Short mmCIF file of C-alpha atoms and ligand atoms in Angstrom, two decimals:
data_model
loop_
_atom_site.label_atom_id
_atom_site.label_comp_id
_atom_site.label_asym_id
_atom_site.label_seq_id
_atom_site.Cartn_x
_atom_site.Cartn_y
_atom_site.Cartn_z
CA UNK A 1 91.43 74.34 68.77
CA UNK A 2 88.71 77.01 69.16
CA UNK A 3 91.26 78.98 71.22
CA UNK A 4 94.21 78.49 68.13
CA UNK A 5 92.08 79.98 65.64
CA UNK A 6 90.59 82.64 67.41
CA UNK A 7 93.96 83.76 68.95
CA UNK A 8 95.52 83.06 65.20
CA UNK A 9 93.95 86.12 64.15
CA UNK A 10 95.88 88.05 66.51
CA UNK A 11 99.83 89.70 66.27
CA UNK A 12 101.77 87.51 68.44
CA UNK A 13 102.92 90.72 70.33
CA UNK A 14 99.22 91.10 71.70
CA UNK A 15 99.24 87.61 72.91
CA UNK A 16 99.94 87.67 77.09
CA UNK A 17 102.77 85.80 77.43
CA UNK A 18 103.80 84.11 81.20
CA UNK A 19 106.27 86.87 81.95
CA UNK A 20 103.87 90.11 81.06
CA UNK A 21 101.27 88.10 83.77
CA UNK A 22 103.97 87.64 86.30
CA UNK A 23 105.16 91.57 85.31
CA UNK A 24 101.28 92.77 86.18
CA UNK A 25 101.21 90.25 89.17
CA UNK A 26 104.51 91.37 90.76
CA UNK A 27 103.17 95.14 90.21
CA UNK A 28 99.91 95.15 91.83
CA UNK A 29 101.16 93.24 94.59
CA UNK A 30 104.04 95.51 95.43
CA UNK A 31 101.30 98.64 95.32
CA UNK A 32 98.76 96.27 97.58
CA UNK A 33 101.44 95.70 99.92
CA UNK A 34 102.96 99.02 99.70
CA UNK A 35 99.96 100.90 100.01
CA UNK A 36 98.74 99.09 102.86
CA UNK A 37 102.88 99.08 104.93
CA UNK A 38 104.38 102.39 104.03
CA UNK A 39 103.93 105.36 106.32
CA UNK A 40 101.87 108.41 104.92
CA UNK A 41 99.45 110.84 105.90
CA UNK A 42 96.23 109.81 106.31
CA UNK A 43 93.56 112.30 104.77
CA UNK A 44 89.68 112.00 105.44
CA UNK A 45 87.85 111.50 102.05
CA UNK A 46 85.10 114.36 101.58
CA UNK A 47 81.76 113.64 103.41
CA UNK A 48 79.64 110.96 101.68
CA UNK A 49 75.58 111.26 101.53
CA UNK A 50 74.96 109.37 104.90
CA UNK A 51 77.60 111.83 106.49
CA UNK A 52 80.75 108.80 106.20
CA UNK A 53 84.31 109.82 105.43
CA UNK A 54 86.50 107.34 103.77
CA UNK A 55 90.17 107.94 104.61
CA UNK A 56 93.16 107.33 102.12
CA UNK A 57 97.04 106.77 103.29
CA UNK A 58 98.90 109.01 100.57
CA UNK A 59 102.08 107.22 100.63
CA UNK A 60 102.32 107.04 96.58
CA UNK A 61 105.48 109.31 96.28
CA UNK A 62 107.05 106.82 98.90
CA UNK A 63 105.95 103.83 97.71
CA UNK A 64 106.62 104.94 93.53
CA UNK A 65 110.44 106.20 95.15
CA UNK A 66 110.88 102.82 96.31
CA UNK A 67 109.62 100.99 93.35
CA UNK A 68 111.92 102.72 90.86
CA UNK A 69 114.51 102.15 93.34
CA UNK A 70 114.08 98.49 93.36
CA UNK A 71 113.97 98.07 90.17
CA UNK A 72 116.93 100.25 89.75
CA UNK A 73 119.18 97.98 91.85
CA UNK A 74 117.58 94.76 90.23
CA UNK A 75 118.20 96.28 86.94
CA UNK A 76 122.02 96.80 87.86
CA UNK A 77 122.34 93.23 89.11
CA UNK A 78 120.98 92.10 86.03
CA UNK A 79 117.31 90.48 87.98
CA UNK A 80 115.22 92.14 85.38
CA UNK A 81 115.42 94.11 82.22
CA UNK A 82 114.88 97.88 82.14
CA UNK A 83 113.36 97.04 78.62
CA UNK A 84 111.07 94.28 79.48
CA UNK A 85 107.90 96.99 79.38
CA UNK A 86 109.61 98.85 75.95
CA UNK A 87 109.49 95.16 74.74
CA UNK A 88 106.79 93.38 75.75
CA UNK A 89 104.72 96.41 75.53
CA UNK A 90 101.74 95.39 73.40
CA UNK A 91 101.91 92.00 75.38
CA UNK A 92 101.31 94.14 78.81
CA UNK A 93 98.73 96.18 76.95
CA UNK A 94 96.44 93.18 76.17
CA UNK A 95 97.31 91.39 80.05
CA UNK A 96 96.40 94.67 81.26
CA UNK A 97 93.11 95.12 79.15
CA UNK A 98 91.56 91.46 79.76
CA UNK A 99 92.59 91.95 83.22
CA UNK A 100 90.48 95.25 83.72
CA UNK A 101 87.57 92.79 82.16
CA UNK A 102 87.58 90.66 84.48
CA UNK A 103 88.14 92.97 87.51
CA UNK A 104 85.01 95.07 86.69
CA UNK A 105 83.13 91.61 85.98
CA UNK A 106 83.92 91.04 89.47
CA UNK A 107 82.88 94.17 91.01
CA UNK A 108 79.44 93.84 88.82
CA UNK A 109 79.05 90.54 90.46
CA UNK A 110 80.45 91.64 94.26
CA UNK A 111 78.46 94.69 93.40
CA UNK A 112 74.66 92.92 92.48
CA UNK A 113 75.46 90.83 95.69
CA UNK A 114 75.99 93.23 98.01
CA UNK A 115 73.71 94.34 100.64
CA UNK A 116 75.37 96.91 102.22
CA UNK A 117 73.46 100.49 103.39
CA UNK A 118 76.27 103.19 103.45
CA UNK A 119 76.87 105.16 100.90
CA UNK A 120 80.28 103.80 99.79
CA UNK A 121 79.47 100.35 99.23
CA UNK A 122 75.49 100.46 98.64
CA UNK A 123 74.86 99.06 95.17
CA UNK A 124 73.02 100.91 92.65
CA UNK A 125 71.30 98.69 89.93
CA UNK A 126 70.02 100.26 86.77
CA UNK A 127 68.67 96.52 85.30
CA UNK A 128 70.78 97.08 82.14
CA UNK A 129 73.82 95.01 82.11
CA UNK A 130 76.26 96.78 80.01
CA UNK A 131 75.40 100.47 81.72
CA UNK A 132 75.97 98.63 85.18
CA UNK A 133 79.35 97.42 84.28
CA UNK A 134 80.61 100.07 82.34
CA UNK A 135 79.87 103.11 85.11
CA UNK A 136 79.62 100.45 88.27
CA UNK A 137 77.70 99.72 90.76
CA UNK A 138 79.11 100.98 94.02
CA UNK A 139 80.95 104.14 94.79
CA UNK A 140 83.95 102.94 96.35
CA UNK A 141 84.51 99.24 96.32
CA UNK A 142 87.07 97.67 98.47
CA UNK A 143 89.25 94.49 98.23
CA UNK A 144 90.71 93.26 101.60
CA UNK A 145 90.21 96.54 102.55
CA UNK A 146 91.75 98.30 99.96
CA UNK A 147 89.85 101.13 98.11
CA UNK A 148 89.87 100.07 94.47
CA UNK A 149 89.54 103.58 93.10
CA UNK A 150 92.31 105.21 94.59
CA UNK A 151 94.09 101.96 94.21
CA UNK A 152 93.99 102.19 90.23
CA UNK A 153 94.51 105.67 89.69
CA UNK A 154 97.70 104.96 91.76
CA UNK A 155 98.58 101.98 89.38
CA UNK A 156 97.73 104.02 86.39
CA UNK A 157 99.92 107.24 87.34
CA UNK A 158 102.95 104.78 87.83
CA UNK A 159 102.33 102.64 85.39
CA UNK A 160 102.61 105.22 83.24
CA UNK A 161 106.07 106.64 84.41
CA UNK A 162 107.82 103.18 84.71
CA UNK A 163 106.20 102.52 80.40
CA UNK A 164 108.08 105.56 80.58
CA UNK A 165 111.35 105.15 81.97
CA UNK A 166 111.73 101.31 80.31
CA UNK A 167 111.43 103.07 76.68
CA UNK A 168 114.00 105.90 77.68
CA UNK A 169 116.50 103.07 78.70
CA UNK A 170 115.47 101.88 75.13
CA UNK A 171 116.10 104.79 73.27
CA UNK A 172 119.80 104.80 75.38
CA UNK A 173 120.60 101.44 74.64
CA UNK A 174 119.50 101.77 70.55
CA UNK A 175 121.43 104.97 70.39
CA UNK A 176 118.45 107.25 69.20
CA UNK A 177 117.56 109.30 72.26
CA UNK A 178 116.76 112.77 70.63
CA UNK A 179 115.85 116.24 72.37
CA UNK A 180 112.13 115.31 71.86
CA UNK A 181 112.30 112.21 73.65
CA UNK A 182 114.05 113.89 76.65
CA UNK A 183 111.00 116.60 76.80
CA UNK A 184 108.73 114.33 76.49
CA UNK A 185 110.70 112.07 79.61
CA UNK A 186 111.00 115.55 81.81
CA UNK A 187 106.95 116.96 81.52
CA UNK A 188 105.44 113.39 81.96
CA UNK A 189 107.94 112.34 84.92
CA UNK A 190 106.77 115.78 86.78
CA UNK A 191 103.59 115.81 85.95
CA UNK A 192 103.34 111.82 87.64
CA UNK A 193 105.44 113.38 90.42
CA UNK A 194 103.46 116.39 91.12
CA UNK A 195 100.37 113.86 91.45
CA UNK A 196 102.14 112.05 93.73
CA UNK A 197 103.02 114.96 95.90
CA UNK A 198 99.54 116.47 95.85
CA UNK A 199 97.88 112.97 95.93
CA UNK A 200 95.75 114.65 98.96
CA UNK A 201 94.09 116.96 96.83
CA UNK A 202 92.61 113.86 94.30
CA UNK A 203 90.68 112.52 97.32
CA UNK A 204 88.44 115.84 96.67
CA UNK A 205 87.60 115.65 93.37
CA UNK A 206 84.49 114.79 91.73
CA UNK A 207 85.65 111.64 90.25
CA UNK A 208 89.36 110.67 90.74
CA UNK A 209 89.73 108.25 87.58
CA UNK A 210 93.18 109.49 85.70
CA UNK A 211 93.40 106.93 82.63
CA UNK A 212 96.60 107.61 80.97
CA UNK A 213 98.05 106.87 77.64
CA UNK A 214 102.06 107.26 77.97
CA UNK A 215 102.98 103.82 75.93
CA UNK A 216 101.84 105.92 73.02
CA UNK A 217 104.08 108.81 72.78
CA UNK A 218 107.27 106.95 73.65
CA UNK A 219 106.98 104.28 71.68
CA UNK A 220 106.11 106.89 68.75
CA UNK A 221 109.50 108.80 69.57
CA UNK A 222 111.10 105.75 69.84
CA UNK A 223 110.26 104.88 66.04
CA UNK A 224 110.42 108.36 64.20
CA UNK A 225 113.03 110.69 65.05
CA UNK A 226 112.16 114.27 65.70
CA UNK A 227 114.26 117.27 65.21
CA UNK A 228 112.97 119.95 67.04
CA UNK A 229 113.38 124.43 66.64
CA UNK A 230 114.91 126.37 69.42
CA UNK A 231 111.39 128.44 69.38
CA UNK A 232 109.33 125.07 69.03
CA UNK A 233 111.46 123.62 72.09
CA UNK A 234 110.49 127.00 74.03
CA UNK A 235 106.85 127.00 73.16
CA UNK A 236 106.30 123.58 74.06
CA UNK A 237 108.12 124.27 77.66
CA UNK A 238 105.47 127.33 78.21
CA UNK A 239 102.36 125.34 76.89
CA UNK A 240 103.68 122.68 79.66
CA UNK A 241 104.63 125.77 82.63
CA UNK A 242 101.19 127.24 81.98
CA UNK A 243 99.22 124.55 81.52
CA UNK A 244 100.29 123.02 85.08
CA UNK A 245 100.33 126.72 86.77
CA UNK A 246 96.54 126.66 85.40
CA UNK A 247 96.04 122.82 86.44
CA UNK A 248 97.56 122.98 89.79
CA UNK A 249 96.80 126.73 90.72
CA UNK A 250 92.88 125.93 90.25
CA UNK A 251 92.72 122.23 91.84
CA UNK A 252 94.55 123.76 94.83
CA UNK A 253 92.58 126.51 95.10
CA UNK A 254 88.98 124.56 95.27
CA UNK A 255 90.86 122.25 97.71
CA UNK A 256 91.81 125.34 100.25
CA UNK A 257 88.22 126.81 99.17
CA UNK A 258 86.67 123.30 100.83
CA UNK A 259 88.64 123.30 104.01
CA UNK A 260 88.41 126.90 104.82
CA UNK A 261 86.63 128.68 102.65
CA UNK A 262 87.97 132.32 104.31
CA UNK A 263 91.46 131.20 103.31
CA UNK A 264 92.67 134.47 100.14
CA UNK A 265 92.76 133.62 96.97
CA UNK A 266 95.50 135.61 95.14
CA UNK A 267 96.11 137.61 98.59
CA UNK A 268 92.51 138.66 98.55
CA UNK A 269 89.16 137.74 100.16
CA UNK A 270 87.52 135.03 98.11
CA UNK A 271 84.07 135.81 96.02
CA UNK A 272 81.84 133.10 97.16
CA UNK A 273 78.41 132.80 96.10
CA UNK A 274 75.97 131.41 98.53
CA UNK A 275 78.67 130.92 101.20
CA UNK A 276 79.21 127.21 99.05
CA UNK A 277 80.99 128.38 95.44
CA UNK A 278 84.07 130.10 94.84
CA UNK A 279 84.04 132.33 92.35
CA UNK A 280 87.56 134.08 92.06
CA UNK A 281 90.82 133.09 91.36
CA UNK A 282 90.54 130.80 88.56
CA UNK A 283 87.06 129.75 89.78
CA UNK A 284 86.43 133.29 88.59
CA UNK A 285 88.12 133.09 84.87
CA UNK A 286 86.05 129.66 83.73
CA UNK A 287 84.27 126.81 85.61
CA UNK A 288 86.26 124.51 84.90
CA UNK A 289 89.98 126.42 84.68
CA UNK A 290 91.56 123.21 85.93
CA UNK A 291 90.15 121.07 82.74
CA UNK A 292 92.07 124.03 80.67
CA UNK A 293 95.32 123.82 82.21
CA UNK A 294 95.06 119.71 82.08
CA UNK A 295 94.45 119.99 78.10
CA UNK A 296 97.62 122.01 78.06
CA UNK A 297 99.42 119.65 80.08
CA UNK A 298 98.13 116.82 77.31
CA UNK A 299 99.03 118.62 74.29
CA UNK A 300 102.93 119.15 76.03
CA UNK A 301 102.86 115.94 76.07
CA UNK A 302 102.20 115.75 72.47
CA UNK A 303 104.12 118.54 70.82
CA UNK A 304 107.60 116.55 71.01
CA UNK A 305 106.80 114.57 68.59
CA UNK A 306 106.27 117.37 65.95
CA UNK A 307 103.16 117.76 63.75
CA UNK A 308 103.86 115.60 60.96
CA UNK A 309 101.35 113.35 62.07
CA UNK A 310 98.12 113.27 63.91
CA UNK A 311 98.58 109.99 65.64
CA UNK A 312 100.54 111.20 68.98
CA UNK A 313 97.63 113.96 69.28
CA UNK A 314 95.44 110.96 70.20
CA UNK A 315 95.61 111.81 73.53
CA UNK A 316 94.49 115.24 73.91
CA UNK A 317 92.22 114.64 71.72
CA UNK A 318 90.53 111.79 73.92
CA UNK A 319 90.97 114.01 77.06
CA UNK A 320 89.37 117.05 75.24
CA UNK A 321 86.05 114.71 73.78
CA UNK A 322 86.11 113.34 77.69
CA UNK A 323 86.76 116.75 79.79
CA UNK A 324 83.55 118.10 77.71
CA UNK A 325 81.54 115.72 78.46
CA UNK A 326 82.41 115.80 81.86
CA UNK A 327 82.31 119.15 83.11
CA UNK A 328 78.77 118.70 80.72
CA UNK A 329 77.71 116.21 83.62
CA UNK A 330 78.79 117.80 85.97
CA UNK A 331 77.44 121.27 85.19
CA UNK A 332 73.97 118.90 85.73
CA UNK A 333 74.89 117.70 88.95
CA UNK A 334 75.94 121.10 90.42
CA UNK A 335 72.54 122.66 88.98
CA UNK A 336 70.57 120.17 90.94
CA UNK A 337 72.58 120.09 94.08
CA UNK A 338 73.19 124.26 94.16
CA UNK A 339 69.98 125.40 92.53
CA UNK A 340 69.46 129.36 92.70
CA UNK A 341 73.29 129.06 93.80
CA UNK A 342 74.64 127.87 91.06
CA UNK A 343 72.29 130.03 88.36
CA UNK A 344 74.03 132.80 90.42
CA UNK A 345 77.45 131.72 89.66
CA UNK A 346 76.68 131.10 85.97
CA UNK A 347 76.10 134.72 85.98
CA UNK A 348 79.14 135.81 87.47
CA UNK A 349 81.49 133.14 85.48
CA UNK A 350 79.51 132.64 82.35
CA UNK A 351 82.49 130.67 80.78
CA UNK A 352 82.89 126.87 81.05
CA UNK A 353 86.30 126.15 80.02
CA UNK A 354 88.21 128.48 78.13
CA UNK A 355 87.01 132.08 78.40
CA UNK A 356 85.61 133.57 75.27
CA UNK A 357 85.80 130.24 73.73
CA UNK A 358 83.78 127.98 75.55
P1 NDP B 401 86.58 118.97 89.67
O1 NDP B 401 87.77 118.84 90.54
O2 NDP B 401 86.46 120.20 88.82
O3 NDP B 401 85.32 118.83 90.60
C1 NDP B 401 84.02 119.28 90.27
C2 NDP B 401 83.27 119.48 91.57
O4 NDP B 401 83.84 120.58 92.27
C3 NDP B 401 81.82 119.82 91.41
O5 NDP B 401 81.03 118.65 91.24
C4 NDP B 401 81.53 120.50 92.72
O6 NDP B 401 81.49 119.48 93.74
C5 NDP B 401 82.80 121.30 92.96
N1 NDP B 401 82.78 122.63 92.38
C6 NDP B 401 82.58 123.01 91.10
N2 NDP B 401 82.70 124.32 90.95
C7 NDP B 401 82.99 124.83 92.17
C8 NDP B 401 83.24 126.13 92.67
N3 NDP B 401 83.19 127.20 91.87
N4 NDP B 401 83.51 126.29 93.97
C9 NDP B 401 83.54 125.22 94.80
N5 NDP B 401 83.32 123.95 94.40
C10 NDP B 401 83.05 123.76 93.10
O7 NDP B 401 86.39 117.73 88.68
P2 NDP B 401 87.17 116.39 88.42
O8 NDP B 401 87.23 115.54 89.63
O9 NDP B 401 86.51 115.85 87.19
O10 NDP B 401 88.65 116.85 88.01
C11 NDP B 401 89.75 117.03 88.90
C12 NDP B 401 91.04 117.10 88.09
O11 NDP B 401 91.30 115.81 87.52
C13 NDP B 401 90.94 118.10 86.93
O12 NDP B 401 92.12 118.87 86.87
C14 NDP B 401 90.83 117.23 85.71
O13 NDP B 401 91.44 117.86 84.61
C15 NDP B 401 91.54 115.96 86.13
N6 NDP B 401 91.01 114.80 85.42
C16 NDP B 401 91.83 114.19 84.51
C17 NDP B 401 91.36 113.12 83.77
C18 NDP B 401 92.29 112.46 82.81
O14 NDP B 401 91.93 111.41 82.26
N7 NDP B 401 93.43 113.05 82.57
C19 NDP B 401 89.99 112.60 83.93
C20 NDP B 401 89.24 113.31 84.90
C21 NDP B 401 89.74 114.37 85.60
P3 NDP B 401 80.84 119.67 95.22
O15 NDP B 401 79.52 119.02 95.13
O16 NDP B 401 81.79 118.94 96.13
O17 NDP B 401 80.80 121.12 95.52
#
């Protein structure tokens, strides 16, 4: 009766029904048993504290290829619904959310438990309950072998483009597919691809959790119809071209920088400081260049749906409040770990994100 009430309060949409469980089931254990079957190249994770290297199979663009393709075929035969996600989306939104709870219950648990030494899997207990659970307590905990981190940036990235794809079949089925729609389809489809095809270079960064928000936007087209300018239309494709030249260009070029750090940067000899930082190319224009061009990349994402209203901003806005306070934490990290080193390179590259800005 408790239960009634409580869940009373709620819009039925929220509620999880059956089908958005078995929807979230079938998903993650297609991408367990994907992940774990489908060929790919293996890449060496970087080098841990106690001198261990995790390795990752990045077979994502196979296995997300195969996926849509499935579901494609199942679609035609009438199986499933292109628009179950369009329509069940708040349903798959709260499955997904009290899900997460419980996962990262688990790992708190798994995580207090464990006894393990190496780096990866040693737990580290702060005492406080809520700051163990909401950062973690190991660095890279596994299920049946399966590293959960990469795991649910995977789920995330293609989560996000099949949202995607189920509200464009919407829109084509209702009737109201509009220009913005279709931009908003063609920079979030190759930015997910591009991830996918360059899924080697996330097993190098700092911290490889890529939350996205695509239900949003969609489902914002979806509802409110926006006519957009010839010159709006052809500012919103260069805010998207640069923004990923910026994103891509400066991710790739750390990634190079790591592996050989001789290797030109804009057909020249790098600038490295202290034989460990790179300090040219777009290392050279900001710290953090790649934050820049992924803000641009958000607000692309954005712009389609006009600026009559804040509320599809949301998500630039959340990456902007999070990308600050990250390269903020990390700018910590890299003073302690570089020292003199990096007090050198905040002299050469005095700007964090966006030059004369920031
Ligand atoms: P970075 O890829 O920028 O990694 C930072 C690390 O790179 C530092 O800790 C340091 O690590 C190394 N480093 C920093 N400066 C230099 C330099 N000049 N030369 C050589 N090495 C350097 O950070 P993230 O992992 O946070 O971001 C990776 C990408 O993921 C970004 O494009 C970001 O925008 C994106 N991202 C997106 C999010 C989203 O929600 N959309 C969330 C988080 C990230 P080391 O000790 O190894 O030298």
């Amino acid at each position: 009766m408790l239960l009634d009430m409580d869940l009373g309060v709620l819009p039925p949409s929220l509620i999880p029904s059956s089908q958005s469980v078995y929807v979230l089931v079938f998903y993650f254990v297609y991408l367990a048993v994907a992940g774990e079957i489908l060929p790919g190249k293996v890449i060496r994770g970087v080098l841990l504290s106690d001198g261990s290297q995790l390795r990752y199979r990045c077979n994502g663009l196979l296995a997300l290829t195969l996926l849509v393709a499935i579901l494609g075929i199942c679609a035609k035969l009438g199986i499933v619904s292109p628009l179950v996600v369009a329509d069940r989306g708040l349903e798959l939104l709260s499955a997904t959310f009290i899900f997460c709870v419980l996962v990262t219950l688990a790992l708190y648990v798994t995580g207090r438990n464990s006894s393990y030494k190496s780096s990866s899997l040693k737990p580290h207990v702060s005492g406080n309950l809520v700051h163990d659970w909401w950062f973690g307590i190991q660095l890279n905990p596994q299920f049946m072998s399966i590293d959960l981190k990469f795991f649910f940036v995977r789920a995330g990235m293609m989560g996000w483009l099949l949202i995607n794809l189920s509200i464009l079949a919407k829109s084509v089925q209702d009737g109201s597919l509009s220009q913005s729609m279709i931009l908003y389809q063609i920079f979030c489809a190759l930015y997910i691809l591009d991830y996918f095809v360059h899924e080697e270079y996330m097993t190098s960064t700092w911290d490889i959790i890529a939350e996205r928000l695509g239900f949003m936007l969609g489902w914002w087209l979806l509802h409110n119809k926006v006519e957009l300018t010839v010159p709006a239309i052809v500012a919103n494709c260069l805010v998207f071209v640069i923004g990923y030249m910026v994103f891509r260009g400066a991710n790739k070029q750390k990634h190079i920088f790591k592996k050989n750090p001789k290797t030109p940067i804009w057909g020249k000899p790098p600038v490295v400081v202290g034989g460990k930082l790179l300090a040219s190319g777009y290392w050279g224009i900001a710290r953090h260049c790649n934050y820049l061009g992924d803000l641009m990349l958000a607000l692309s994402f954005s712009l389609p749906c006009g600026i009559s209203s804040p509320v599809p901003y949301f998500y630039p806005i959340y990456l902007l409040i999070l990308l600050i306070w990250r390269e903020r934490r990390d700018e910590v990290r890299c003073a302690e770990k570089y020292k003199e080193i990096w007090a050198e390179y905040l002299r050469l590259v005095p700007w964090r994100i966006l030059p004369y800005v920031y």
